[in-house]
mmCIF file of N, CA and C in Angstrom:
data_model
loop_
_atom_site.group_PDB
_atom_site.id
_atom_site.type_symbol
_atom_site.label_atom_id
_atom_site.label_comp_id
_atom_site.label_asym_id
_atom_site.label_seq_id
_atom_site.Cartn_x
_atom_site.Cartn_y
_atom_site.Cartn_z
ATOM 1 N N GLU A 23 -22.752 15.728 8.809
ATOM 2 C CA GLU A 23 -21.421 16.190 8.402
ATOM 3 C C GLU A 23 -20.464 15.011 8.335
ATOM 4 N N VAL A 24 -19.760 14.914 7.230
ATOM 5 C CA VAL A 24 -18.779 13.844 7.047
ATOM 6 C C VAL A 24 -17.539 14.152 7.860
ATOM 7 N N GLN A 25 -17.132 13.195 8.684
ATOM 8 C CA GLN A 25 -15.911 13.350 9.462
ATOM 9 C C GLN A 25 -15.151 12.037 9.480
ATOM 10 N N LEU A 26 -13.842 12.157 9.475
ATOM 11 C CA LEU A 26 -12.945 11.018 9.573
ATOM 12 C C LEU A 26 -11.947 11.282 10.679
ATOM 13 N N MET A 27 -11.672 10.279 11.488
ATOM 14 C CA MET A 27 -10.722 10.451 12.578
ATOM 15 C C MET A 27 -9.886 9.197 12.714
ATOM 16 N N GLU A 28 -8.587 9.342 12.481
ATOM 17 C CA GLU A 28 -7.674 8.225 12.621
ATOM 18 C C GLU A 28 -7.170 8.126 14.063
ATOM 19 N N SER A 29 -6.820 6.913 14.464
ATOM 20 C CA SER A 29 -6.248 6.696 15.794
ATOM 21 C C SER A 29 -5.435 5.416 15.766
ATOM 22 N N GLY A 30 -4.665 5.213 16.824
ATOM 23 C CA GLY A 30 -3.906 3.975 16.949
ATOM 24 C C GLY A 30 -2.464 4.066 16.534
ATOM 25 N N GLY A 31 -2.039 5.212 16.055
ATOM 26 C CA GLY A 31 -0.643 5.366 15.685
ATOM 27 C C GLY A 31 0.251 5.322 16.912
ATOM 28 N N GLY A 32 1.543 5.190 16.668
ATOM 29 C CA GLY A 32 2.487 5.154 17.771
ATOM 30 C C GLY A 32 3.853 4.742 17.288
ATOM 31 N N SER A 33 4.675 4.343 18.229
ATOM 32 C CA SER A 33 6.046 3.926 17.930
ATOM 33 C C SER A 33 6.147 2.414 18.019
ATOM 34 N N VAL A 34 6.877 1.836 17.088
ATOM 35 C CA VAL A 34 7.047 0.388 17.055
ATOM 36 C C VAL A 34 8.427 0.071 16.524
ATOM 37 N N GLN A 35 8.960 -1.047 16.937
ATOM 38 C CA GLN A 35 10.261 -1.500 16.452
ATOM 39 C C GLN A 35 10.121 -2.082 15.052
ATOM 40 N N ALA A 36 11.179 -1.973 14.297
ATOM 41 C CA ALA A 36 11.192 -2.576 12.962
ATOM 42 C C ALA A 36 10.884 -4.068 13.080
ATOM 43 N N GLY A 37 10.069 -4.533 12.153
ATOM 44 C CA GLY A 37 9.612 -5.921 12.195
ATOM 45 C C GLY A 37 8.323 -6.115 12.957
ATOM 46 N N GLY A 38 7.905 -5.089 13.666
ATOM 47 C CA GLY A 38 6.699 -5.176 14.479
ATOM 48 C C GLY A 38 5.432 -4.914 13.699
ATOM 49 N N SER A 39 4.331 -4.890 14.431
ATOM 50 C CA SER A 39 3.002 -4.714 13.840
ATOM 51 C C SER A 39 2.258 -3.594 14.534
ATOM 52 N N LEU A 40 1.313 -3.040 13.813
ATOM 53 C CA LEU A 40 0.482 -1.975 14.367
ATOM 54 C C LEU A 40 -0.831 -1.955 13.599
ATOM 55 N N LYS A 41 -1.912 -1.683 14.307
ATOM 56 C CA LYS A 41 -3.219 -1.576 13.672
ATOM 57 C C LYS A 41 -3.769 -0.193 13.945
ATOM 58 N N ILE A 42 -4.070 0.537 12.891
ATOM 59 C CA ILE A 42 -4.641 1.872 13.044
ATOM 60 C C ILE A 42 -6.092 1.851 12.590
ATOM 61 N N THR A 43 -6.834 2.799 13.121
ATOM 62 C CA THR A 43 -8.285 2.830 12.941
ATOM 63 C C THR A 43 -8.723 4.156 12.339
ATOM 64 N N CYS A 44 -9.724 4.082 11.491
ATOM 65 C CA CYS A 44 -10.375 5.268 10.952
ATOM 66 C C CYS A 44 -11.839 5.219 11.358
ATOM 67 N N LYS A 45 -12.230 6.151 12.201
ATOM 68 C CA LYS A 45 -13.623 6.239 12.628
ATOM 69 C C LYS A 45 -14.344 7.223 11.718
ATOM 70 N N ALA A 46 -15.406 6.751 11.091
ATOM 71 C CA ALA A 46 -16.159 7.605 10.182
ATOM 72 C C ALA A 46 -17.478 8.024 10.814
ATOM 73 N N SER A 47 -17.916 9.214 10.497
ATOM 74 C CA SER A 47 -19.232 9.676 10.925
ATOM 75 C C SER A 47 -19.851 10.489 9.799
ATOM 76 N N GLY A 48 -21.173 10.470 9.753
ATOM 77 C CA GLY A 48 -21.882 11.220 8.726
ATOM 78 C C GLY A 48 -22.176 10.435 7.467
ATOM 79 N N PHE A 49 -21.693 9.204 7.383
ATOM 80 C CA PHE A 49 -21.951 8.347 6.227
ATOM 81 C C PHE A 49 -21.590 6.910 6.611
ATOM 82 N N PRO A 50 -22.170 5.916 5.909
ATOM 83 C CA PRO A 50 -21.827 4.514 6.193
ATOM 84 C C PRO A 50 -20.532 4.126 5.503
ATOM 85 N N ILE A 51 -19.561 3.708 6.272
ATOM 86 C CA ILE A 51 -18.233 3.439 5.718
ATOM 87 C C ILE A 51 -18.236 2.276 4.747
ATOM 88 N N THR A 52 -19.204 1.388 4.875
ATOM 89 C CA THR A 52 -19.283 0.261 3.952
ATOM 90 C C THR A 52 -20.030 0.628 2.669
ATOM 91 N N GLY A 53 -20.533 1.827 2.593
ATOM 92 C CA GLY A 53 -21.277 2.245 1.419
ATOM 93 C C GLY A 53 -20.469 2.985 0.380
ATOM 94 N N VAL A 54 -19.197 3.163 0.643
ATOM 95 C CA VAL A 54 -18.327 3.893 -0.273
ATOM 96 C C VAL A 54 -16.966 3.217 -0.317
ATOM 97 N N ALA A 55 -16.207 3.550 -1.321
ATOM 98 C CA ALA A 55 -14.810 3.105 -1.361
ATOM 99 C C ALA A 55 -14.004 3.982 -0.403
ATOM 100 N N MET A 56 -13.143 3.341 0.348
ATOM 101 C CA MET A 56 -12.318 4.066 1.298
ATOM 102 C C MET A 56 -10.859 3.711 1.059
ATOM 103 N N ASN A 57 -10.001 4.626 1.378
ATOM 104 C CA ASN A 57 -8.585 4.436 1.121
ATOM 105 C C ASN A 57 -7.735 4.869 2.302
ATOM 106 N N TRP A 58 -6.536 4.349 2.326
ATOM 107 C CA TRP A 58 -5.486 4.798 3.237
ATOM 108 C C TRP A 58 -4.373 5.434 2.398
ATOM 109 N N ALA A 59 -3.845 6.514 2.917
ATOM 110 C CA ALA A 59 -2.695 7.162 2.293
ATOM 111 C C ALA A 59 -1.725 7.525 3.400
ATOM 112 N N ARG A 60 -0.500 7.882 3.014
ATOM 113 C CA ARG A 60 0.478 8.265 4.026
ATOM 114 C C ARG A 60 1.365 9.367 3.493
ATOM 115 N N GLU A 61 1.985 10.047 4.406
ATOM 116 C CA GLU A 61 2.945 11.086 4.046
ATOM 117 C C GLU A 61 4.204 10.874 4.862
ATOM 118 N N ARG A 62 5.268 10.566 4.146
ATOM 119 C CA ARG A 62 6.562 10.374 4.794
ATOM 120 C C ARG A 62 7.341 11.681 4.769
ATOM 121 N N PRO A 63 8.183 11.913 5.762
ATOM 122 C CA PRO A 63 8.947 13.150 5.814
ATOM 123 C C PRO A 63 9.749 13.364 4.531
ATOM 124 N N GLY A 64 9.535 14.489 3.884
ATOM 125 C CA GLY A 64 10.278 14.831 2.688
ATOM 126 C C GLY A 64 9.905 14.038 1.447
ATOM 127 N N LYS A 65 8.885 13.196 1.514
ATOM 128 C CA LYS A 65 8.542 12.332 0.376
ATOM 129 C C LYS A 65 7.185 12.627 -0.237
ATOM 130 N N GLY A 66 6.399 13.461 0.392
ATOM 131 C CA GLY A 66 5.077 13.727 -0.152
ATOM 132 C C GLY A 66 4.089 12.625 0.186
ATOM 133 N N ARG A 67 2.863 12.815 -0.224
ATOM 134 C CA ARG A 67 1.813 11.856 0.080
ATOM 135 C C ARG A 67 1.796 10.742 -0.946
ATOM 136 N N GLU A 68 1.434 9.542 -0.508
ATOM 137 C CA GLU A 68 1.318 8.402 -1.413
ATOM 138 C C GLU A 68 0.170 7.510 -0.978
ATOM 139 N N TRP A 69 -0.444 6.899 -1.943
ATOM 140 C CA TRP A 69 -1.547 5.984 -1.697
ATOM 141 C C TRP A 69 -1.003 4.677 -1.130
ATOM 142 N N VAL A 70 -1.692 4.155 -0.105
ATOM 143 C CA VAL A 70 -1.292 2.902 0.521
ATOM 144 C C VAL A 70 -2.177 1.750 0.045
ATOM 145 N N GLY A 71 -3.464 1.974 0.055
ATOM 146 C CA GLY A 71 -4.384 0.922 -0.364
ATOM 147 C C GLY A 71 -5.809 1.371 -0.183
ATOM 148 N N GLY A 72 -6.752 0.550 -0.638
ATOM 149 C CA GLY A 72 -8.145 0.901 -0.541
ATOM 150 C C GLY A 72 -9.035 -0.320 -0.520
ATOM 151 N N ILE A 73 -10.279 -0.084 -0.141
ATOM 152 C CA ILE A 73 -11.287 -1.136 -0.124
ATOM 153 C C ILE A 73 -12.544 -0.589 -0.773
ATOM 154 N N ASN A 74 -13.097 -1.352 -1.734
ATOM 155 C CA ASN A 74 -14.283 -0.845 -2.421
ATOM 156 C C ASN A 74 -15.552 -1.312 -1.713
ATOM 157 N N MET A 75 -16.690 -0.910 -2.244
ATOM 158 C CA MET A 75 -17.961 -1.209 -1.582
ATOM 159 C C MET A 75 -18.213 -2.705 -1.475
ATOM 160 N N ALA A 76 -17.718 -3.456 -2.453
ATOM 161 C CA ALA A 76 -17.911 -4.902 -2.446
ATOM 162 C C ALA A 76 -16.921 -5.618 -1.529
ATOM 163 N N GLY A 77 -16.000 -4.865 -0.969
ATOM 164 C CA GLY A 77 -15.006 -5.478 -0.084
ATOM 165 C C GLY A 77 -13.712 -5.845 -0.782
ATOM 166 N N GLY A 78 -13.597 -5.532 -2.052
ATOM 167 C CA GLY A 78 -12.358 -5.778 -2.760
ATOM 168 C C GLY A 78 -11.254 -4.875 -2.250
ATOM 169 N N LYS A 79 -10.068 -5.418 -2.112
ATOM 170 C CA LYS A 79 -8.962 -4.671 -1.520
ATOM 171 C C LYS A 79 -7.846 -4.490 -2.542
ATOM 172 N N TYR A 80 -7.228 -3.359 -2.481
ATOM 173 C CA TYR A 80 -6.173 -3.014 -3.414
ATOM 174 C C TYR A 80 -5.064 -2.322 -2.645
ATOM 175 N N TYR A 81 -3.814 -2.632 -3.031
ATOM 176 C CA TYR A 81 -2.682 -2.105 -2.281
ATOM 177 C C TYR A 81 -1.617 -1.574 -3.225
ATOM 178 N N ALA A 82 -0.878 -0.611 -2.723
ATOM 179 C CA ALA A 82 0.281 -0.123 -3.457
ATOM 180 C C ALA A 82 1.343 -1.215 -3.509
ATOM 181 N N GLU A 83 2.178 -1.124 -4.508
ATOM 182 C CA GLU A 83 3.199 -2.162 -4.702
ATOM 183 C C GLU A 83 4.111 -2.306 -3.494
ATOM 184 N N PHE A 84 4.407 -1.228 -2.835
ATOM 185 C CA PHE A 84 5.375 -1.289 -1.733
ATOM 186 C C PHE A 84 4.826 -2.058 -0.521
ATOM 187 N N VAL A 85 3.516 -2.290 -0.478
ATOM 188 C CA VAL A 85 2.927 -3.013 0.649
ATOM 189 C C VAL A 85 3.407 -4.462 0.669
ATOM 190 N N GLN A 86 3.479 -5.084 -0.493
ATOM 191 C CA GLN A 86 4.052 -6.435 -0.621
ATOM 192 C C GLN A 86 3.461 -7.427 0.371
ATOM 193 N N GLY A 87 2.130 -7.384 0.529
ATOM 194 C CA GLY A 87 1.455 -8.367 1.359
ATOM 195 C C GLY A 87 1.564 -8.131 2.853
ATOM 196 N N ARG A 88 2.131 -7.023 3.269
ATOM 197 C CA ARG A 88 2.340 -6.799 4.699
ATOM 198 C C ARG A 88 1.145 -6.134 5.393
ATOM 199 N N PHE A 89 0.307 -5.463 4.641
ATOM 200 C CA PHE A 89 -0.796 -4.703 5.229
ATOM 201 C C PHE A 89 -2.133 -5.334 4.847
ATOM 202 N N ASP A 90 -3.122 -5.123 5.693
ATOM 203 C CA ASP A 90 -4.476 -5.592 5.396
ATOM 204 C C ASP A 90 -5.492 -4.532 5.811
ATOM 205 N N ILE A 91 -6.412 -4.237 4.903
ATOM 206 C CA ILE A 91 -7.469 -3.266 5.174
ATOM 207 C C ILE A 91 -8.764 -4.026 5.476
ATOM 208 N N SER A 92 -9.474 -3.563 6.484
ATOM 209 C CA SER A 92 -10.759 -4.178 6.814
ATOM 210 C C SER A 92 -11.713 -3.107 7.312
ATOM 211 N N ARG A 93 -12.967 -3.497 7.457
ATOM 212 C CA ARG A 93 -13.986 -2.554 7.908
ATOM 213 C C ARG A 93 -14.903 -3.236 8.921
ATOM 214 N N ASP A 94 -15.522 -2.434 9.758
ATOM 215 C CA ASP A 94 -16.533 -2.928 10.698
ATOM 216 C C ASP A 94 -17.798 -2.108 10.474
ATOM 217 N N PHE A 95 -18.829 -2.767 9.948
ATOM 218 C CA PHE A 95 -20.085 -2.076 9.644
ATOM 219 C C PHE A 95 -20.723 -1.481 10.900
ATOM 220 N N HIS A 96 -20.723 -2.241 11.972
ATOM 221 C CA HIS A 96 -21.422 -1.809 13.185
ATOM 222 C C HIS A 96 -20.726 -0.629 13.862
ATOM 223 N N LYS A 97 -19.404 -0.651 13.848
ATOM 224 C CA LYS A 97 -18.644 0.440 14.463
ATOM 225 C C LYS A 97 -18.417 1.584 13.490
ATOM 226 N N ASN A 98 -18.708 1.343 12.217
ATOM 227 C CA ASN A 98 -18.450 2.342 11.174
ATOM 228 C C ASN A 98 -16.980 2.755 11.162
ATOM 229 N N GLU A 99 -16.139 1.754 11.180
ATOM 230 C CA GLU A 99 -14.697 1.985 11.224
ATOM 231 C C GLU A 99 -13.986 1.210 10.115
ATOM 232 N N MET A 100 -12.862 1.712 9.730
ATOM 233 C CA MET A 100 -11.972 1.027 8.803
ATOM 234 C C MET A 100 -10.629 0.867 9.516
ATOM 235 N N TYR A 101 -9.909 -0.189 9.170
ATOM 236 C CA TYR A 101 -8.658 -0.490 9.843
ATOM 237 C C TYR A 101 -7.545 -0.716 8.825
ATOM 238 N N LEU A 102 -6.332 -0.478 9.283
ATOM 239 C CA LEU A 102 -5.150 -0.839 8.523
ATOM 240 C C LEU A 102 -4.240 -1.622 9.460
ATOM 241 N N GLN A 103 -4.204 -2.934 9.234
ATOM 242 C CA GLN A 103 -3.324 -3.795 10.010
ATOM 243 C C GLN A 103 -1.987 -3.860 9.280
ATOM 244 N N MET A 104 -0.938 -3.439 9.946
ATOM 245 C CA MET A 104 0.380 -3.399 9.336
ATOM 246 C C MET A 104 1.309 -4.361 10.046
ATOM 247 N N THR A 105 1.996 -5.183 9.286
ATOM 248 C CA THR A 105 2.964 -6.120 9.834
ATOM 249 C C THR A 105 4.285 -5.959 9.095
ATOM 250 N N GLY A 106 5.335 -6.514 9.645
ATOM 251 C CA GLY A 106 6.633 -6.416 8.998
ATOM 252 C C GLY A 106 7.059 -4.992 8.737
ATOM 253 N N LEU A 107 6.788 -4.120 9.698
ATOM 254 C CA LEU A 107 7.075 -2.697 9.498
ATOM 255 C C LEU A 107 8.569 -2.431 9.408
ATOM 256 N N THR A 108 8.914 -1.492 8.555
ATOM 257 C CA THR A 108 10.291 -1.046 8.420
ATOM 258 C C THR A 108 10.346 0.455 8.685
ATOM 259 N N THR A 109 11.543 0.956 8.809
ATOM 260 C CA THR A 109 11.690 2.403 9.046
ATOM 261 C C THR A 109 11.108 3.206 7.886
ATOM 262 N N GLU A 110 11.064 2.618 6.703
ATOM 263 C CA GLU A 110 10.494 3.303 5.546
ATOM 264 C C GLU A 110 8.980 3.480 5.667
ATOM 265 N N ASP A 111 8.363 2.778 6.596
ATOM 266 C CA ASP A 111 6.919 2.908 6.818
ATOM 267 C C ASP A 111 6.587 4.028 7.795
ATOM 268 N N SER A 112 7.584 4.667 8.381
ATOM 269 C CA SER A 112 7.331 5.792 9.279
ATOM 270 C C SER A 112 6.669 6.914 8.495
ATOM 271 N N ALA A 113 5.503 7.323 8.945
ATOM 272 C CA ALA A 113 4.744 8.316 8.190
ATOM 273 C C ALA A 113 3.523 8.729 8.983
ATOM 274 N N MET A 114 2.889 9.793 8.518
ATOM 275 C CA MET A 114 1.554 10.129 8.987
ATOM 276 C C MET A 114 0.593 9.367 8.090
ATOM 277 N N TYR A 115 -0.313 8.625 8.671
ATOM 278 C CA TYR A 115 -1.270 7.826 7.920
ATOM 279 C C TYR A 115 -2.644 8.475 7.974
ATOM 280 N N PHE A 116 -3.291 8.516 6.809
ATOM 281 C CA PHE A 116 -4.592 9.174 6.677
ATOM 282 C C PHE A 116 -5.612 8.219 6.070
ATOM 283 N N CYS A 117 -6.847 8.302 6.536
ATOM 284 C CA CYS A 117 -7.909 7.643 5.794
ATOM 285 C C CYS A 117 -8.577 8.699 4.916
ATOM 286 N N VAL A 118 -9.032 8.259 3.766
ATOM 287 C CA VAL A 118 -9.523 9.183 2.754
ATOM 288 C C VAL A 118 -10.809 8.659 2.139
ATOM 289 N N LYS A 119 -11.795 9.502 2.074
ATOM 290 C CA LYS A 119 -13.060 9.200 1.395
ATOM 291 C C LYS A 119 -13.040 9.919 0.046
ATOM 292 N N GLU A 120 -13.612 9.271 -0.955
ATOM 293 C CA GLU A 120 -13.694 9.858 -2.299
ATOM 294 C C GLU A 120 -12.301 10.187 -2.841
ATOM 295 N N TYR A 121 -11.375 9.291 -2.618
ATOM 296 C CA TYR A 121 -9.998 9.496 -3.071
ATOM 297 C C TYR A 121 -9.918 9.381 -4.584
ATOM 298 N N THR A 122 -9.184 10.276 -5.192
ATOM 299 C CA THR A 122 -8.960 10.250 -6.633
ATOM 300 C C THR A 122 -7.491 10.032 -6.903
ATOM 301 N N MET A 123 -7.194 8.931 -7.578
ATOM 302 C CA MET A 123 -5.801 8.640 -7.935
ATOM 303 C C MET A 123 -5.249 9.773 -8.803
ATOM 304 N N GLY A 124 -4.005 10.057 -8.655
ATOM 305 C CA GLY A 124 -3.384 11.090 -9.471
ATOM 306 C C GLY A 124 -3.462 12.438 -8.792
ATOM 307 N N THR A 125 -4.688 12.966 -8.655
ATOM 308 C CA THR A 125 -4.837 14.263 -8.015
ATOM 309 C C THR A 125 -4.760 14.155 -6.498
ATOM 310 N N MET A 126 -5.027 12.976 -5.972
ATOM 311 C CA MET A 126 -5.055 12.723 -4.520
ATOM 312 C C MET A 126 -6.098 13.594 -3.816
ATOM 313 N N ARG A 127 -7.107 13.979 -4.536
ATOM 314 C CA ARG A 127 -8.177 14.731 -3.904
ATOM 315 C C ARG A 127 -9.094 13.779 -3.159
ATOM 316 N N GLY A 128 -9.802 14.331 -2.205
ATOM 317 C CA GLY A 128 -10.737 13.545 -1.432
ATOM 318 C C GLY A 128 -10.978 14.207 -0.101
ATOM 319 N N ILE A 129 -11.692 13.524 0.748
ATOM 320 C CA ILE A 129 -11.925 14.010 2.100
ATOM 321 C C ILE A 129 -10.963 13.256 3.008
ATOM 322 N N TRP A 130 -10.047 13.999 3.604
ATOM 323 C CA TRP A 130 -8.972 13.416 4.394
ATOM 324 C C TRP A 130 -9.222 13.624 5.884
ATOM 325 N N GLY A 131 -8.850 12.621 6.676
ATOM 326 C CA GLY A 131 -8.834 12.803 8.107
ATOM 327 C C GLY A 131 -7.580 13.555 8.512
ATOM 328 N N PRO A 132 -7.429 13.880 9.786
ATOM 329 C CA PRO A 132 -6.256 14.621 10.264
ATOM 330 C C PRO A 132 -4.996 13.774 10.339
ATOM 331 N N GLY A 133 -5.127 12.457 10.343
ATOM 332 C CA GLY A 133 -3.975 11.580 10.329
ATOM 333 C C GLY A 133 -3.554 11.084 11.701
ATOM 334 N N THR A 134 -2.792 9.987 11.679
ATOM 335 C CA THR A 134 -2.203 9.438 12.893
ATOM 336 C C THR A 134 -0.766 9.054 12.576
ATOM 337 N N GLN A 135 0.146 9.388 13.469
ATOM 338 C CA GLN A 135 1.575 9.209 13.214
ATOM 339 C C GLN A 135 2.027 7.796 13.571
ATOM 340 N N VAL A 136 2.756 7.191 12.654
ATOM 341 C CA VAL A 136 3.384 5.888 12.889
ATOM 342 C C VAL A 136 4.883 6.075 12.763
ATOM 343 N N THR A 137 5.611 5.685 13.795
ATOM 344 C CA THR A 137 7.057 5.807 13.793
ATOM 345 C C THR A 137 7.670 4.439 14.023
ATOM 346 N N VAL A 138 8.498 4.014 13.088
ATOM 347 C CA VAL A 138 9.159 2.718 13.180
ATOM 348 C C VAL A 138 10.640 2.945 13.418
ATOM 349 N N SER A 139 11.148 2.376 14.481
ATOM 350 C CA SER A 139 12.559 2.561 14.820
ATOM 351 C C SER A 139 13.323 1.263 14.578
ATOM 352 N N SER A 140 14.601 1.454 14.250
ATOM 353 C CA SER A 140 15.429 0.281 13.937
ATOM 354 C C SER A 140 16.041 -0.303 15.192
#
């Protein structure tokens, strides 16, 4: 059974950093493209970035070099290292398997909350 579980969310001051984790089970995380998405209060869900099977990384424009996606084959985990956080980054963050741009369909984890305070 495919399962995704995010962790590592929390509260951080603006300008700070946070690393969140997506633990995958039921499939090899390095064998598929994986993505991060977020949902901000009142703003709907938006794509944050993704990593393909070859390790190529892609980010939404708003990331502006502040975030980095990585994976650990042995732990079967994916990470989102976030730096230079602003209050606009406060959101529930989700890892997504089989994400489809536009429709935002895919297999979503339950999410982990990130709160950035000024």
